[in-house]
């Protein structure tokens, strides 16, 4: 990636570990990154296998005072954030600064639904995982371990998609009107366009 102001990555259909490793490198290089739709990222392996692995992970805690950690997050966005934290030197000033440049979200919240979103081909499931292999979706795993906002997120995403479709249909109609107007005025504008071409425009 080339450094830009802020990159918004659509996490849908990306492999969890591969995307996190790429994002960690970019953060350390100085890139500001926002990952949306963390709930639709995937992990290789069946849901049963990943639930067992997460159950084993949840047993890790401080013996004398479990409240001191390690802390086991249940939301997909927090899981992704924690994975990336493990890939940067977060105890150093450089690592702390890198983590401040990262934001993770379930769904696509308001500021980012109007911005251009990108994908990372090196981390896409369709390109990196064999077709017959099992995989599990982060949202399903999070729901299985106690995340309580899956239904709310589905409602919010349905509303966002409906609004997006309405906006796109209006844009398409506007573009068709413009095209018809240009075709109707083609004869009148022929001399003007010829003059502009000769002038170097």
Short mmCIF file of C-alpha atoms in Angstrom, two decimals:
data_model
loop_
_atom_site.label_atom_id
_atom_site.label_comp_id
_atom_site.label_asym_id
_atom_site.label_seq_id
_atom_site.Cartn_x
_atom_site.Cartn_y
_atom_site.Cartn_z
CA UNK A 1 0.00 0.00 0.00
CA UNK A 2 1.01 3.62 -0.57
CA UNK A 3 0.64 5.97 2.40
CA UNK A 4 -2.53 8.08 2.14
CA UNK A 5 -4.52 10.10 4.65
CA UNK A 6 -6.83 7.29 5.85
CA UNK A 7 -7.52 3.88 4.31
CA UNK A 8 -10.93 2.29 4.93
CA UNK A 9 -10.69 -1.50 4.52
CA UNK A 10 -13.85 -3.57 4.07
CA UNK A 11 -13.19 -6.67 6.18
CA UNK A 12 -15.92 -8.78 4.53
CA UNK A 13 -14.52 -12.02 3.09
CA UNK A 14 -10.95 -11.45 4.35
CA UNK A 15 -9.00 -14.06 6.30
CA UNK A 16 -8.53 -12.79 9.84
CA UNK A 17 -4.83 -13.53 10.43
CA UNK A 18 -3.63 -12.56 6.95
CA UNK A 19 -5.43 -9.21 6.98
CA UNK A 20 -4.24 -8.41 10.52
CA UNK A 21 -0.58 -9.08 9.65
CA UNK A 22 -0.74 -6.79 6.59
CA UNK A 23 -2.53 -4.06 8.57
CA UNK A 24 0.04 -4.29 11.39
CA UNK A 25 2.90 -3.64 8.95
CA UNK A 26 1.09 -0.68 7.42
CA UNK A 27 0.36 0.83 10.83
CA UNK A 28 4.04 0.64 11.79
CA UNK A 29 4.89 2.34 8.47
CA UNK A 30 2.68 5.29 9.45
CA UNK A 31 -0.60 4.53 7.65
CA UNK A 32 -3.92 5.35 9.34
CA UNK A 33 -6.36 2.46 8.84
CA UNK A 34 -10.05 1.88 9.56
CA UNK A 35 -11.40 -1.68 9.28
CA UNK A 36 -15.18 -1.95 8.85
CA UNK A 37 -17.41 -5.05 8.79
CA UNK A 38 -15.10 -6.98 11.16
CA UNK A 39 -18.08 -9.24 11.90
CA UNK A 40 -17.92 -10.58 8.31
CA UNK A 41 -14.23 -11.48 8.37
CA UNK A 42 -13.53 -15.23 8.30
CA UNK A 43 -11.21 -17.64 10.10
CA UNK A 44 -10.05 -20.89 8.52
CA UNK A 45 -11.39 -23.98 10.28
CA UNK A 46 -14.92 -24.97 11.22
CA UNK A 47 -16.98 -23.05 13.76
CA UNK A 48 -16.81 -25.98 16.22
CA UNK A 49 -13.00 -26.02 16.05
CA UNK A 50 -12.73 -22.28 16.57
CA UNK A 51 -15.21 -22.34 19.45
CA UNK A 52 -13.05 -24.96 21.20
CA UNK A 53 -9.90 -22.91 20.60
CA UNK A 54 -11.57 -19.78 21.98
CA UNK A 55 -12.85 -21.71 25.03
CA UNK A 56 -9.26 -22.77 25.77
CA UNK A 57 -8.10 -19.18 25.31
CA UNK A 58 -10.74 -17.94 27.78
CA UNK A 59 -9.29 -20.20 30.49
CA UNK A 60 -6.08 -18.15 30.50
CA UNK A 61 -6.12 -15.69 33.41
CA UNK A 62 -4.04 -14.45 36.30
CA UNK A 63 -4.15 -17.09 39.01
CA UNK A 64 -4.48 -14.80 42.04
CA UNK A 65 -6.59 -12.02 40.48
CA UNK A 66 -8.30 -12.87 37.16
CA UNK A 67 -9.57 -9.28 36.79
CA UNK A 68 -6.02 -8.19 35.94
CA UNK A 69 -6.07 -10.17 32.70
CA UNK A 70 -5.57 -11.44 30.14
CA UNK A 71 -8.91 -9.96 28.99
CA UNK A 72 -10.97 -11.92 26.47
CA UNK A 73 -13.00 -9.70 24.18
CA UNK A 74 -16.31 -10.90 22.74
CA UNK A 75 -17.05 -8.38 19.97
CA UNK A 76 -15.53 -9.05 16.51
CA UNK A 77 -14.03 -5.54 16.27
CA UNK A 78 -12.28 -5.96 19.63
CA UNK A 79 -11.01 -9.42 18.63
CA UNK A 80 -9.47 -7.96 15.46
CA UNK A 81 -7.95 -5.06 17.42
CA UNK A 82 -6.42 -7.46 19.96
CA UNK A 83 -4.94 -9.65 17.21
CA UNK A 84 -3.28 -6.63 15.60
CA UNK A 85 -2.04 -5.45 19.01
CA UNK A 86 -0.21 -8.78 19.32
CA UNK A 87 1.55 -8.09 16.00
CA UNK A 88 2.98 -4.67 16.93
CA UNK A 89 5.42 -3.81 19.74
CA UNK A 90 2.62 -2.22 21.78
CA UNK A 91 4.79 -1.67 24.87
CA UNK A 92 7.00 0.82 23.01
CA UNK A 93 6.19 4.39 21.97
CA UNK A 94 6.28 3.35 18.29
CA UNK A 95 3.78 0.56 18.89
CA UNK A 96 1.45 2.78 20.94
CA UNK A 97 1.48 5.38 18.15
CA UNK A 98 0.76 2.65 15.57
CA UNK A 99 -2.27 1.36 17.52
CA UNK A 100 -3.65 4.90 17.78
CA UNK A 101 -3.79 4.93 13.97
CA UNK A 102 -6.12 1.89 13.97
CA UNK A 103 -9.93 1.81 14.26
CA UNK A 104 -12.10 -1.31 13.98
CA UNK A 105 -15.89 -1.48 13.64
CA UNK A 106 -18.72 -3.97 13.23
CA UNK A 107 -20.85 -3.01 10.25
CA UNK A 108 -20.17 0.27 8.46
CA UNK A 109 -20.92 3.24 10.76
CA UNK A 110 -21.97 6.68 9.55
CA UNK A 111 -18.77 8.51 8.53
CA UNK A 112 -17.39 5.57 6.54
CA UNK A 113 -20.49 4.45 4.61
CA UNK A 114 -20.01 7.45 2.28
CA UNK A 115 -16.25 6.88 1.81
CA UNK A 116 -14.41 4.68 -0.67
CA UNK A 117 -13.59 1.25 0.75
CA UNK A 118 -10.76 -1.02 -0.39
CA UNK A 119 -9.95 -4.73 -0.16
CA UNK A 120 -6.61 -6.49 0.33
CA UNK A 121 -6.26 -9.20 -2.37
CA UNK A 122 -3.44 -10.97 -0.47
CA UNK A 123 -5.88 -11.68 2.39
CA UNK A 124 -9.10 -12.54 0.50
CA UNK A 125 -10.60 -15.94 1.32
CA UNK A 126 -11.51 -16.67 -2.31
CA UNK A 127 -7.86 -16.26 -3.32
CA UNK A 128 -6.10 -17.78 -0.29
CA UNK A 129 -8.29 -20.62 0.98
CA UNK A 130 -9.08 -23.78 -0.99
CA UNK A 131 -12.72 -24.04 -1.97
CA UNK A 132 -13.35 -27.29 -0.03
CA UNK A 133 -11.86 -26.04 3.26
CA UNK A 134 -14.01 -25.18 6.26
CA UNK A 135 -14.18 -21.61 7.52
CA UNK A 136 -16.10 -19.71 10.18
CA UNK A 137 -17.40 -16.15 10.21
CA UNK A 138 -16.18 -13.86 13.01
CA UNK A 139 -19.72 -12.68 13.81
CA UNK A 140 -20.92 -16.26 14.38
CA UNK A 141 -17.93 -17.07 16.59
CA UNK A 142 -18.41 -13.88 18.61
CA UNK A 143 -22.12 -14.63 19.04
CA UNK A 144 -21.25 -18.15 20.25
CA UNK A 145 -18.91 -16.79 22.94
CA UNK A 146 -21.28 -14.15 24.29
CA UNK A 147 -21.47 -11.16 21.90
CA UNK A 148 -25.04 -9.82 22.22
CA UNK A 149 -25.41 -7.32 19.37
CA UNK A 150 -25.67 -9.50 16.25
CA UNK A 151 -29.42 -8.91 15.76
CA UNK A 152 -29.05 -5.14 16.30
CA UNK A 153 -26.22 -5.01 13.77
CA UNK A 154 -28.32 -6.91 11.20
CA UNK A 155 -31.11 -4.32 11.53
CA UNK A 156 -28.70 -1.38 11.21
CA UNK A 157 -26.96 -2.92 8.19
CA UNK A 158 -30.32 -3.63 6.48
CA UNK A 159 -31.26 0.04 6.93
CA UNK A 160 -27.87 1.21 5.61
CA UNK A 161 -28.15 -1.02 2.52
CA UNK A 162 -31.70 0.20 1.80
CA UNK A 163 -30.53 3.84 2.02
CA UNK A 164 -27.55 3.03 -0.19
CA UNK A 165 -29.78 1.40 -2.85
CA UNK A 166 -32.10 4.41 -2.84
CA UNK A 167 -29.16 6.80 -3.31
CA UNK A 168 -27.70 4.67 -6.12
CA UNK A 169 -31.01 4.50 -7.99
CA UNK A 170 -31.34 8.30 -7.78
CA UNK A 171 -27.77 8.69 -9.06
CA UNK A 172 -28.43 6.27 -11.94
CA UNK A 173 -31.59 8.15 -12.95
CA UNK A 174 -29.70 11.46 -12.82
CA UNK A 175 -26.91 10.05 -15.03
CA UNK A 176 -29.45 8.78 -17.58
CA UNK A 177 -31.10 12.22 -17.75
CA UNK A 178 -27.69 13.84 -18.27
CA UNK A 179 -26.83 11.37 -21.04
CA UNK A 180 -30.12 12.05 -22.84
CA UNK A 181 -29.60 15.81 -22.54
CA UNK A 182 -26.07 15.51 -23.98
CA UNK A 183 -27.36 13.41 -26.90
CA UNK A 184 -30.15 15.94 -27.58
CA UNK A 185 -27.69 18.85 -27.56
CA UNK A 186 -24.97 17.03 -29.55
CA UNK A 187 -25.78 18.90 -32.79
CA UNK A 188 -25.72 22.31 -31.12
CA UNK A 189 -22.48 21.62 -29.30
CA UNK A 190 -20.61 20.19 -32.31
CA UNK A 191 -19.03 23.53 -33.29
CA UNK A 192 -18.19 24.38 -29.68
CA UNK A 193 -16.54 20.99 -29.09
CA UNK A 194 -14.55 21.29 -32.33
CA UNK A 195 -13.29 24.73 -31.30
CA UNK A 196 -12.33 23.44 -27.83
CA UNK A 197 -10.41 20.51 -29.37
CA UNK A 198 -8.50 22.86 -31.65
CA UNK A 199 -7.69 25.05 -28.64
CA UNK A 200 -6.19 22.08 -26.81
CA UNK A 201 -9.02 21.33 -24.36
#
